[in-house]
């Protein structure tokens, strides 16, 4: 599901057949993966009650070793999980983070979903394409930077947002973005705005495969935007009620209704079940699944 | 009266090294777990039911009741799966929570798993947030070492393993049944229901799937009581929630408040709209919830309040746009997102989102005709309620709601022969740079 893959075609379904560059099935199969990697792939599969659950992290590990998803990587996963290569490959092509073309040392993403785009993400992305002289999903000649536009990365209060090797780069401008890629290409040490010094894309993929790198303690607890509400609450002396305050409040409310807390406690199971039933009815109504009236309200998004 | 803001989940985010076990326990962390382990599992379910906690992942389904659906006579293992896929455009609360205080989630996972008698739990976290993954991995490791996870937790005889599972980029994997397929190592495509996950979920076994914030709310409920929790919020929407303000406000950020706060109040707390500008439209809970306007500043932001004006509370992802924003451009971009993320399983969504994007793009370029607006609404009609999962429904929300509120602006693109807005005016860059 890479952005801009074949206009109008089904992400993850058709892009396996019209993939640009090398197809995973055409790569020489004679040199198998090294034994250490193979053993680590097996280790991932063994973490799960059912081995196949390991496939996504296994593919992350393949990327960290191979720089992309390769045919021999797919085959190793398939062999370990006892599934066909076609099945494993079908999974790999479904997810945007798996790349079939080599990725540079730094995967540079620019959010161009609505909020970031409006706030300036579109201009940041255009400027970077110009500056690096590459298009979406392309890599600079020096093999350092792969540029891609991203969907929402859950950091909207820091818009416009960029991600380098999936680390947050918050509150970007066209200027700071060009400076960033120049630094990355020039070997200057760069830190995430909410994380550690940037590692390489392959190193990042290894962490995603479930092999921690010991950098968890780097960076802040939270960025400034995450703390805006908390800081106001502290300044104003606002807080959640204490348990006693909450109880008093409940007693007052009960007194107003002419009942006692004791009554309420006794009747609470019944009352709460009726309430809960009503809740389900409502959730169903909200879910708008006309064709699926049995929806237990899992979704209405 | 409850205070305007009520930090509970966000309360420790400003603490030095808040993500560590030591800092978390210093502030009373894992007290909820100790209280829970003194109760029978079924009584933990009762406490959560009595709190009236409703799911924080969008749909607002009562959490305790969901747990109650797990058939305890089913011989298969039970599973708890935390939905940490946070990818709904505008939604940005779970990620900072897991970054700043992963132990709040881990403690919630242990209590919740105990309640439903699961011995294996998963946190399915989207892959595109490396540092959050690190913090989760570390927190789980610390929790094992402290005896909060593993065998015979604190002498209770209860065993739990917790696996941090990293996704690989696909919005649809936030849909709970697609998430299960993905967690089983497949393409993330929604499953037919019934059977529901409570009966046949992960590995065809009874499974509870809950949002990060839902599960993270559980420790405080166990520690301080159901009555404490339900003392906050409104009649049918109890407790607190994190409200995420982004876009054209002076200070975007996270605000934890009782459900029922208004957008007017939240914008005031965020320092107002950015200087010299006024509110044009906003999403109450992500891009899949119909957009609202300045008319709706005073509705209570709870499940009922937002539904009463034809939208949904969703994930409380309040994306705020001022008058410099072209609503057609905004909606087109969201539509391209849905087209890109459609999993392809069902025709109305797969083909429909493609047609929606085509028609909208034509209008945005000023090439369509007024009849295209009716065509769009007709296309929405053919997707809404006819799609296999809620992604398709969500794709229609921005379109139908924006046509309802801003029909004139669509038409202006036709008379103007393209977009009448200056794209640089909506950016937050100083003018000079935006033009450079
Ligand atoms: C397309 C789509 C994406 C979703 N993404 C998420 C998500 O990222 N996180 C989440 O918690 N729920 C998401 N949901 C809702 C889940 O399916 C599910 O309702 C939720 O995880 C249940 O948790 P709760 O009851 O605690 O709210 C999504 C639903 C749909 C249809
Ligand atoms: S509605 Fe869209 S995302 Fe959902 S099953 Fe159908 S094609 Fe897939």
XYZ file of C-alpha atoms and ligand atoms in Angstrom:
776
model
C 0.000 0.000 0.000
C 2.642 2.527 -0.883
C 1.305 6.016 -1.464
C 0.711 6.797 -5.125
C 0.813 3.129 -6.075
C -1.047 2.639 -9.349
C -3.764 5.265 -9.424
C -7.086 3.879 -8.344
C -6.022 0.325 -7.849
C -6.581 -1.649 -4.737
C -3.855 -1.130 -2.216
C -2.218 -4.362 -1.245
C -3.957 -6.375 -3.896
C -2.789 -5.107 -7.233
C 0.469 -3.553 -6.259
C 2.128 -6.941 -6.042
C 1.707 -7.338 -9.786
C 2.628 -3.910 -11.030
C 5.457 -3.235 -8.634
C 8.143 -1.023 -10.069
C 11.738 -2.219 -9.847
C 12.625 -5.735 -8.845
C 9.909 -8.203 -8.098
C 10.508 -10.265 -4.994
C 10.161 -13.450 -6.982
C 12.890 -12.606 -9.465
C 15.744 -12.273 -7.029
C 18.344 -15.005 -6.929
C 17.426 -17.570 -4.347
C 20.741 -19.350 -4.194
C 22.225 -17.384 -1.290
C 20.074 -18.056 1.745
C 19.851 -15.722 4.731
C 22.671 -15.963 7.228
C 22.134 -18.463 10.073
C 21.999 -15.799 12.797
C 19.132 -14.012 11.107
C 17.371 -17.289 10.463
C 17.661 -18.161 14.141
C 16.315 -14.754 15.128
C 13.364 -15.194 12.814
C 12.625 -18.476 14.547
C 12.972 -16.725 17.884
C 10.303 -14.197 16.889
C 7.898 -16.917 15.790
C 8.416 -18.693 19.111
C 7.185 -15.657 21.072
C 3.606 -16.285 20.025
C 1.003 -18.890 20.964
C 0.740 -19.510 17.221
C 3.906 -18.998 15.201
C 2.268 -17.273 12.257
C 1.527 -14.263 14.466
C 5.225 -13.560 14.209
C 5.084 -12.759 10.503
C 4.837 -8.966 10.790
C 7.795 -8.576 13.167
C 9.701 -11.193 11.149
C 9.301 -9.041 8.054
C 10.578 -6.055 10.039
C 13.663 -8.114 10.880
C 14.124 -9.062 7.228
C 14.115 -5.353 6.374
C 16.666 -4.573 9.052
C 19.067 -7.164 7.641
C 18.320 -6.823 3.941
C 17.422 -3.151 3.639
C 14.072 -4.178 2.156
C 11.835 -7.226 1.867
C 13.740 -9.676 -0.338
C 12.718 -12.959 -1.914
C 15.033 -14.932 0.307
C 13.672 -13.108 3.334
C 10.135 -14.007 2.321
C 11.174 -17.596 1.756
C 12.829 -17.872 5.136
C 9.690 -16.559 6.846
C 7.492 -18.893 4.837
C 9.687 -21.904 5.617
C 9.710 -21.175 9.330
C 5.944 -20.642 9.479
C 5.055 -23.511 7.151
C 3.177 -21.292 4.698
C 3.763 -20.681 1.008
C 6.004 -17.866 -0.194
C 3.013 -16.469 -2.056
C 1.099 -16.224 1.205
C 3.953 -14.494 2.990
C 4.459 -12.184 0.044
C 0.744 -11.376 -0.020
C 1.035 -10.172 3.551
C 4.175 -8.143 2.882
C 2.545 -6.255 0.008
C -0.457 -5.284 2.134
C 1.419 -3.061 4.575
C 2.997 0.303 3.707
C 6.005 -0.085 5.983
C 7.364 -3.000 3.987
C 9.485 -1.864 1.085
C 10.425 -3.811 -1.984
C 12.951 -1.250 -3.151
C 16.066 -0.481 -1.105
C 15.498 2.239 1.477
C 18.185 4.816 2.283
C 19.845 5.199 5.671
C 17.106 7.678 6.538
C 13.476 7.175 5.675
C 12.119 10.710 5.678
C 8.352 10.986 5.885
C 6.210 14.082 5.597
C 2.628 13.963 6.812
C 0.310 15.234 4.098
C -2.967 14.141 5.610
C -5.455 17.011 5.863
C -4.449 18.730 9.076
C -0.701 18.697 8.467
C -1.192 19.531 4.777
C -3.254 22.610 5.592
C -0.832 23.725 8.293
C 2.046 23.561 5.817
C 2.897 19.890 5.251
C 2.157 20.185 1.534
C 4.677 23.004 1.211
C 7.246 21.079 3.257
C 6.860 18.044 1.015
C 7.095 20.086 -2.178
C 10.158 21.898 -0.935
C 11.881 18.613 -0.050
C 11.133 17.067 -3.439
C 12.683 20.149 -5.047
C 15.602 20.315 -2.693
C 16.489 16.616 -2.953
C 15.489 16.420 -6.598
C 13.568 13.186 -6.067
C 9.908 12.233 -6.120
C 7.728 10.400 -3.663
C 9.097 6.998 -2.654
C 12.487 7.689 -4.223
C 15.994 7.665 -2.796
C 18.814 10.165 -3.259
C 21.803 8.994 -5.330
C 24.035 8.861 -2.279
C 21.666 6.295 -0.774
C 21.083 8.458 2.275
C 17.513 9.687 2.074
C 14.290 8.049 0.943
C 11.411 10.513 0.760
C 7.775 9.553 1.234
C 4.590 11.345 2.114
C 2.747 9.857 5.061
C -0.754 9.550 6.432
C -1.615 10.802 9.911
C 1.053 9.748 12.408
C -0.834 10.616 15.614
C 1.024 13.833 16.401
C -1.458 16.414 15.095
C -0.799 18.831 17.947
C 2.746 19.142 16.560
C 1.731 19.857 12.955
C 3.334 20.027 10.470
C 4.929 16.704 11.355
C 7.748 14.762 9.779
C 9.057 11.339 10.746
C 12.638 10.212 10.235
C 13.013 6.468 10.614
C 9.713 6.630 12.480
C 10.932 9.116 15.074
C 8.984 12.328 15.597
C 10.240 15.552 14.044
C 7.684 18.044 15.294
C 6.597 21.512 14.155
C 8.491 21.524 10.886
C 8.842 24.341 8.358
C 10.214 24.175 4.802
C 13.418 25.724 6.175
C 13.887 23.323 9.051
C 13.041 20.420 6.745
C 15.748 21.228 4.210
C 18.215 21.793 7.032
C 17.250 18.406 8.456
C 17.905 16.465 5.264
C 21.133 18.378 4.656
C 22.299 17.388 8.131
C 21.316 13.776 7.590
C 23.200 13.641 4.305
C 26.176 15.470 5.775
C 26.559 13.073 8.679
C 25.635 15.670 11.301
C 24.161 14.182 14.482
C 20.396 14.755 14.534
C 18.013 14.214 17.424
C 14.296 13.554 17.315
C 12.280 16.332 18.939
C 10.745 13.698 21.224
C 13.304 10.932 21.211
C 16.953 9.962 20.897
C 19.641 10.651 18.332
C 18.394 9.236 15.069
C 19.553 5.729 14.259
C 19.517 4.264 10.761
C 16.413 2.864 9.156
C 17.766 -0.661 9.471
C 18.486 -0.208 13.161
C 14.950 1.108 13.634
C 13.491 -1.923 11.872
C 15.343 -4.198 14.271
C 13.660 -2.550 17.261
C 10.288 -2.918 15.559
C 11.066 -6.621 15.149
C 11.208 -6.811 18.935
C 14.927 -6.537 19.589
C 15.249 -3.449 21.844
C 18.222 -1.117 21.401
C 18.458 0.346 24.888
C 17.488 3.880 23.862
C 14.129 3.892 25.700
C 15.465 6.262 28.350
C 16.512 8.931 25.847
C 14.364 11.949 25.095
C 11.642 13.659 27.153
C 8.521 12.213 28.746
C 6.364 14.378 26.577
C 6.689 17.261 24.168
C 5.365 20.709 25.073
C 2.010 20.322 23.299
C 1.250 17.125 25.227
C 1.556 19.146 28.438
C -0.521 22.230 27.588
C -3.621 21.082 29.464
C -1.672 19.649 32.381
C 0.228 22.897 32.888
C -2.994 24.920 32.898
C -4.508 22.554 35.428
C -1.466 22.952 37.690
C -1.566 26.763 37.382
C -5.264 26.882 38.186
C -5.116 24.274 40.915
C -7.511 22.065 38.961
C -7.546 18.331 39.621
C -9.763 15.287 39.516
C -11.847 15.089 42.701
C -10.460 13.132 45.620
C -12.269 9.932 46.537
C -13.917 11.735 49.482
C -15.073 14.642 47.352
C -16.517 12.235 44.817
C -18.387 10.370 47.551
C -19.764 13.578 49.018
C -20.898 14.619 45.568
C -22.669 11.306 45.096
C -24.355 11.576 48.493
C -25.573 15.062 47.722
C -26.983 13.883 44.435
C -28.709 10.964 46.138
C -30.111 13.223 48.832
C -31.511 15.431 46.128
C -33.182 12.382 44.580
C -34.530 11.413 47.987
C -32.663 8.121 48.111
C -29.742 7.032 50.266
C -26.405 5.677 49.262
C -27.343 2.384 50.871
C -30.451 2.026 48.689
C -28.391 2.748 45.690
C -25.732 0.218 46.534
C -28.327 -2.484 46.978
C -30.179 -1.770 43.801
C -27.130 -0.988 41.822
C -26.669 -4.273 40.002
C -30.165 -4.311 38.605
C -30.162 -0.640 37.797
C -26.813 -0.851 36.162
C -27.802 -3.786 34.012
C -30.830 -1.924 32.671
C -28.650 1.057 32.022
C -26.116 -1.126 30.251
C -28.800 -2.684 28.083
C -29.966 0.750 27.121
C -26.383 1.560 26.290
C -26.166 -1.360 23.888
C -29.339 -0.305 22.156
C -27.907 3.110 21.703
C -24.569 1.871 20.471
C -26.319 -0.230 17.870
C -28.353 2.688 16.726
C -25.267 4.815 16.455
C -23.271 2.207 14.624
C -25.288 2.724 11.441
C -24.743 -0.859 10.381
C -28.110 -1.341 8.807
C -26.962 -4.597 7.290
C -25.473 -5.832 10.495
C -27.957 -5.355 13.301
C -26.011 -7.749 15.487
C -23.056 -5.432 15.722
C -22.288 -5.306 19.406
C -21.252 -1.744 19.010
C -17.639 -2.444 18.300
C -17.509 0.421 15.862
C -19.099 3.520 14.748
C -16.096 5.225 13.407
C -18.486 21.021 41.093
C -15.775 19.149 39.255
C -12.841 21.230 38.005
C -12.611 22.223 34.337
C -9.615 19.974 33.719
C -9.096 16.726 35.618
C -5.697 15.233 34.859
C -5.641 11.547 35.760
C -4.131 9.766 32.769
C -2.019 12.826 31.928
C -1.238 13.636 35.554
C 2.301 12.231 35.543
C 3.304 13.241 32.003
C 5.405 16.143 33.269
C 7.289 14.075 35.843
C 11.004 13.446 35.484
C 11.521 10.096 33.685
C 7.789 9.458 33.960
C 8.051 6.364 31.750
C 10.080 4.390 34.272
C 8.618 1.960 36.775
C 10.280 3.839 39.634
C 8.659 7.159 38.715
C 5.297 5.490 38.132
C 5.312 3.676 41.475
C 6.478 6.839 43.247
C 3.192 8.404 42.189
C 1.131 5.502 43.460
C 1.349 3.308 40.369
C 0.332 -0.379 40.595
C -1.912 0.317 43.605
C -4.908 -0.498 41.406
C -3.380 -3.855 40.536
C -2.892 -4.777 44.170
C -6.510 -3.937 44.933
C -7.721 -5.874 41.898
C -5.823 -9.012 42.879
C -7.661 -9.008 46.212
C -10.954 -9.279 44.363
C -12.348 -12.207 42.400
C -12.049 -11.610 38.630
C -15.808 -11.342 38.267
C -15.865 -8.589 40.886
C -13.282 -6.615 38.941
C -15.665 -6.800 35.981
C -18.441 -5.540 38.258
C -16.380 -2.546 39.397
C -15.685 -1.547 35.803
C -19.355 -2.019 34.916
C -20.390 0.133 37.856
C -17.997 2.885 36.758
C -19.876 3.166 33.466
C -16.618 3.468 31.576
C -17.410 3.492 27.870
C -14.846 2.593 25.208
C -12.466 5.415 24.332
C -11.626 4.069 20.859
C -14.552 5.745 19.165
C -17.775 3.810 19.573
C -18.335 4.253 23.300
C -19.403 0.704 24.036
C -19.532 -0.005 27.804
C -16.222 -1.636 28.686
C -17.375 -3.722 31.646
C -20.239 -5.131 29.626
C -17.857 -6.091 26.803
C -15.791 -8.027 29.355
C -18.942 -9.673 30.634
C -19.582 -11.165 27.174
C -16.533 -13.419 27.469
C -17.944 -16.929 27.901
C -16.037 -18.292 30.879
C -17.216 -21.852 30.151
C -15.468 -21.771 26.791
C -12.537 -24.243 27.005
C -10.206 -22.122 24.834
C -7.710 -19.662 26.288
C -8.995 -16.083 26.652
C -7.088 -13.130 25.225
C -6.902 -9.417 25.824
C -5.776 -7.308 22.878
C -5.079 -3.599 23.276
C -5.772 -1.554 20.199
C -2.811 0.815 20.004
C -3.038 1.335 16.265
C -4.063 4.999 16.621
C -4.323 6.066 12.978
C -7.642 7.881 12.654
C -6.719 11.287 11.197
C -6.581 13.857 13.988
C -6.293 11.315 16.766
C -3.178 11.779 18.876
C -3.866 10.815 22.506
C -2.808 7.157 22.851
C 0.650 7.752 21.413
C 1.681 10.466 23.919
C 0.134 8.384 26.701
C 2.264 5.354 25.849
C 5.320 7.558 25.394
C 5.000 9.327 28.745
C 3.446 6.639 30.894
C 3.540 3.160 29.385
C 3.095 1.662 32.846
C -0.427 3.106 33.104
C -1.315 0.946 30.118
C 0.638 -2.076 31.329
C -1.064 -1.929 34.724
C -4.429 -1.626 32.994
C -3.617 -4.641 30.842
C -2.806 -6.778 33.875
C -6.001 -5.826 35.731
C -8.176 -6.248 32.649
C -6.636 -9.598 31.721
C -7.149 -10.805 35.272
C -10.791 -9.738 35.086
C -11.500 -11.759 31.942
C -9.143 -14.580 32.992
C -6.728 -14.183 30.112
C -3.202 -15.512 30.539
C -1.861 -13.903 27.397
C -2.340 -10.305 26.355
C -1.122 -8.253 23.423
C -0.532 -4.587 22.786
C -0.925 -4.108 19.040
C 0.921 -0.840 18.412
C 1.235 0.795 15.016
C 4.755 0.440 13.652
C 5.369 4.070 12.746
C 6.165 5.250 16.271
C 9.608 3.887 17.097
C 10.182 5.614 20.412
C 6.772 4.598 21.723
C 7.633 1.000 20.858
C 10.871 1.327 22.817
C 9.077 2.712 25.859
C 6.493 -0.092 25.751
C 9.159 -2.765 25.400
C 11.039 -1.320 28.346
C 7.937 -1.001 30.521
C 6.958 -4.606 29.882
C 10.481 -5.752 30.694
C 10.433 -3.757 33.936
C 7.016 -5.121 34.863
C 8.267 -8.702 34.456
C 11.298 -7.991 36.631
C 9.077 -6.465 39.313
C 6.788 -9.482 39.331
C 3.810 -7.579 37.901
C 3.900 -9.923 34.924
C 4.854 -13.564 34.563
C 4.008 -16.500 36.765
C 2.051 -16.270 40.007
C 1.805 -12.487 40.031
C 2.372 -11.224 43.592
C 1.489 -14.627 44.990
C -2.008 -14.530 43.529
C -1.600 -17.705 41.532
C -2.455 -15.698 38.431
C -0.127 -15.894 35.391
C 0.070 -13.373 32.578
C 2.316 -12.889 29.578
C 2.208 -9.606 27.712
C 3.507 -9.283 24.173
C 4.169 -5.951 22.476
C 3.259 -6.545 18.857
C 4.269 -4.026 16.212
C 2.131 -3.418 13.127
C 3.351 -2.368 9.733
C 1.283 0.517 8.456
C -2.384 0.099 7.586
C -5.189 2.242 9.013
C -7.667 -0.601 8.623
C -5.775 -2.621 11.244
C -7.355 -0.336 13.844
C -10.694 -1.963 13.020
C -10.869 -4.635 15.661
C -11.443 -7.700 13.504
C -8.891 -6.593 10.899
C -6.519 -6.113 13.802
C -7.052 -9.726 14.821
C -6.296 -10.975 11.316
C -3.186 -8.832 11.263
C -2.143 -10.145 14.661
C -2.520 -13.656 13.258
C 0.044 -12.764 10.591
C -2.360 -12.076 7.741
C -3.459 -9.122 5.640
C -5.510 -6.865 7.848
C -9.030 -7.290 6.539
C -12.197 -7.162 8.633
C -14.015 -10.364 9.515
C -17.657 -11.149 9.191
C -19.547 -10.839 12.487
C -20.960 -12.927 14.078
C -19.102 -14.669 15.491
C -18.000 -11.741 17.620
C -14.489 -11.547 19.013
C -15.867 -12.138 22.516
C -16.724 -15.657 21.374
C -14.313 -16.339 18.524
C -11.605 -13.693 18.289
C -7.867 -14.262 18.260
C -7.111 -17.890 17.260
C -10.898 -18.414 17.276
C -10.860 -17.953 21.057
C -12.727 -15.516 23.327
C -11.055 -12.135 22.979
C -11.567 -8.655 24.360
C -10.280 -5.769 22.250
C -10.078 -2.373 23.887
C -8.558 0.968 23.069
C -5.409 2.147 24.895
C -7.208 4.912 26.768
C -10.012 2.562 27.873
C -7.532 0.122 29.366
C -5.389 2.926 30.812
C -8.460 4.211 32.685
C -8.894 0.918 34.512
C -6.115 1.231 37.152
C -7.525 4.498 38.502
C -11.020 2.994 38.645
C -9.755 0.038 40.655
C -7.660 2.242 42.884
C -10.181 4.996 43.565
C -13.477 3.299 42.919
C -16.322 3.209 40.433
C -18.138 5.980 42.253
C -15.146 8.273 42.017
C -14.958 7.716 38.268
C -18.632 8.229 37.636
C -18.682 11.384 39.742
C -17.099 13.002 36.684
C -18.726 13.487 33.317
C -22.366 13.671 32.307
C -25.372 11.472 32.898
C -24.657 8.852 30.248
C -21.015 9.649 29.523
C -19.105 9.169 32.737
C -15.539 9.921 33.631
C -12.727 11.871 32.017
C -11.163 11.710 28.614
C -8.252 13.210 26.755
C -9.335 15.904 24.286
C -6.776 16.535 21.536
C -6.831 19.990 19.967
C -4.922 20.466 16.754
C -4.895 23.000 13.954
C -5.505 26.723 14.006
C -5.601 27.357 17.754
C -2.892 29.319 19.546
C -1.695 26.392 21.679
C -2.637 22.986 20.257
C -2.287 20.125 22.717
C -3.859 17.564 25.015
C -6.520 18.501 27.564
C -7.915 15.925 29.980
C -11.372 16.875 31.140
C -14.647 15.334 32.253
C -16.752 14.262 29.263
C -19.180 17.044 28.445
C -16.751 19.975 28.235
C -17.479 22.268 25.281
C -15.291 23.211 22.362
C -15.739 26.862 23.324
C -14.074 26.152 26.660
C -11.342 24.034 25.097
C -10.459 26.691 22.523
C -10.297 29.247 25.317
C -7.876 26.972 27.198
C -5.834 26.583 24.031
C -5.333 30.342 23.971
C -8.086 31.034 21.461
C -8.020 30.738 17.703
C -4.728 31.888 16.213
C -4.447 35.645 16.170
C -6.875 37.465 13.913
C -8.704 34.369 12.734
C -11.996 32.712 13.411
C -13.296 29.162 13.604
C -14.686 27.792 10.354
C -15.140 24.037 10.847
C -13.925 21.230 13.088
C -14.073 17.491 13.576
C -15.258 16.298 16.972
C -13.589 12.905 16.844
C -11.388 12.374 13.834
C -11.985 12.572 10.105
C -14.655 9.853 10.187
C -16.966 11.981 12.313
C -19.090 14.510 10.406
C -17.659 18.034 10.549
C -19.274 20.745 12.658
C -19.095 24.546 12.606
C -19.069 27.552 14.938
C -22.775 26.886 15.468
C -21.800 23.898 17.591
C -19.321 25.518 19.974
C -21.539 24.985 22.996
C -22.678 21.405 22.610
C -21.434 19.157 25.406
C -18.665 16.941 24.094
C -20.086 13.660 25.289
C -21.523 10.722 23.354
C -25.089 12.057 23.434
C -24.285 15.732 22.891
C -22.310 15.223 19.717
C -24.790 12.650 18.399
C -27.606 15.170 18.918
C -26.091 17.406 16.210
C -25.597 14.563 13.765
C -21.977 13.742 14.438
C -20.054 11.468 16.805
C -17.763 11.994 19.772
C -15.363 9.465 18.239
C -11.846 9.788 19.596
C -12.164 13.431 20.756
C -9.745 14.374 18.001
C -10.672 18.016 17.622
C -9.121 19.267 14.418
C -9.737 22.986 14.229
C -9.717 24.918 10.959
C -10.061 28.666 10.513
C -11.463 30.720 7.633
C -8.243 30.459 5.599
C -8.923 26.745 5.032
C -10.619 25.494 1.895
C -13.113 22.902 3.016
C -13.092 21.198 -0.399
C -9.331 20.750 -0.265
C -9.595 19.385 3.275
C -12.309 16.912 2.352
C -10.560 15.808 -0.828
C -7.430 14.984 1.146
C -9.364 12.902 3.640
C -11.123 11.143 0.784
C -7.801 10.262 -0.808
C -6.800 8.826 2.550
C -9.850 6.549 2.679
C -9.273 5.487 -0.905
C -5.680 4.632 -0.089
C -6.581 2.775 3.109
C -9.608 0.869 1.823
C -8.642 -2.766 2.296
C -10.362 -3.815 -0.896
C -12.525 -6.499 0.636
C -15.938 -5.088 -0.276
C -17.083 -3.376 -3.455
C -18.985 -0.347 -2.105
C -15.909 0.915 -0.288
C -13.207 -0.245 -2.694
C -14.885 1.192 -5.800
C -16.877 3.876 -4.019
C -13.926 5.639 -2.401
C -12.251 5.690 -5.811
C -15.269 7.367 -7.381
C -15.601 9.805 -4.509
C -12.010 10.935 -4.943
C -12.455 11.298 -8.726
C -15.588 13.369 -8.421
C -14.198 15.546 -5.645
C -10.922 16.177 -7.442
C -12.838 17.344 -10.491
C -14.853 19.755 -8.370
C -11.791 21.012 -6.548
C -10.163 21.862 -9.861
C -13.293 23.753 -10.841
C -14.073 21.328 -13.664
C -17.276 19.699 -12.519
C -20.819 20.951 -12.476
C -23.355 21.552 -9.759
C -24.852 18.143 -10.544
C -21.625 16.594 -9.217
C -22.697 17.539 -5.706
C -25.765 15.361 -6.045
C -23.632 12.682 -7.633
C -21.352 12.779 -4.583
C -24.271 12.495 -2.197
C -25.641 9.634 -4.242
C -22.274 7.872 -4.108
C -22.190 8.389 -0.334
C -25.637 6.861 -0.146
C -24.354 3.772 -1.897
C -21.471 3.360 0.509
C -22.978 4.296 3.863
C -24.518 1.253 5.494
C -23.573 -0.944 2.558
C -19.908 -1.350 3.358
C -18.512 -4.328 5.175
C -16.938 -2.262 7.937
C -17.068 1.246 9.352
C -14.173 2.511 7.221
C -16.503 2.849 4.272
C -19.119 4.635 6.371
C -16.463 6.966 7.747
C -15.315 7.899 4.248
C -18.701 9.461 3.551
C -18.839 11.576 6.731
C -16.623 14.487 5.673
C -18.285 14.661 2.264
C -21.923 14.672 3.225
C -21.393 16.942 6.220
C -19.291 19.463 4.290
C -21.853 19.642 1.492
C -24.546 20.230 4.109
C -22.632 23.082 5.747
C -20.613 24.533 2.840
C -22.456 23.894 -0.439
C -21.703 27.472 -1.524
C -17.993 26.894 -1.194
C -18.139 23.889 -3.516
C -19.997 26.039 -6.052
C -17.436 28.817 -5.683
C -14.816 26.427 -7.096
C -16.939 26.127 -10.223
C -17.505 29.852 -10.703
C -13.877 30.590 -9.852
C -12.553 27.885 -12.158
C -10.552 26.304 -9.328
C -9.777 26.822 -5.688
C -10.404 30.421 -4.590
C -8.159 30.061 -1.519
C -4.519 31.028 -1.061
C -2.815 27.827 0.102
C -0.131 29.696 1.987
C -2.640 31.587 4.126
C -3.653 28.456 6.016
C -0.095 27.473 6.890
C 1.477 28.423 10.173
C 4.648 29.690 8.533
C 5.425 33.382 8.464
C 4.378 34.752 5.086
C 7.906 35.269 3.791
C 8.966 31.712 4.238
C 5.791 30.259 2.858
C 6.390 32.117 -0.388
C 10.110 31.450 -0.586
C -11.259 1.905 10.145
C -11.257 1.824 11.631
C -10.118 2.186 12.340
C -10.096 2.105 13.726
N -8.956 2.464 14.375
C -8.908 2.342 15.723
C -7.701 2.638 16.432
O -6.692 3.013 15.845
N -7.702 2.502 17.775
C -8.811 2.072 18.457
O -8.760 1.937 19.666
N -9.951 1.796 17.814
C -10.023 1.903 16.468
N -11.185 1.563 15.821
C -12.313 1.067 16.634
C -12.109 -0.416 16.952
O -12.648 -1.200 15.908
C -12.802 -0.822 18.253
O -14.092 -0.339 18.240
C -12.121 -0.310 19.486
O -10.769 -0.660 19.504
C -12.795 -0.879 20.696
O -12.198 -0.381 21.870
P -13.022 0.402 22.981
O -14.289 -0.342 23.215
O -12.132 0.390 24.156
O -13.267 1.771 22.445
C -11.238 1.662 14.425
C -12.374 1.315 13.705
C -12.395 1.406 12.336
C -13.621 1.028 11.607
S -15.538 -1.035 4.089
Fe -13.545 -0.708 3.061
S -12.036 -1.180 4.631
Fe -13.991 -2.053 5.332
S -14.022 -4.161 4.537
Fe -14.969 -2.905 2.955
S -13.238 -2.407 1.595
Fe -12.342 -3.082 3.502
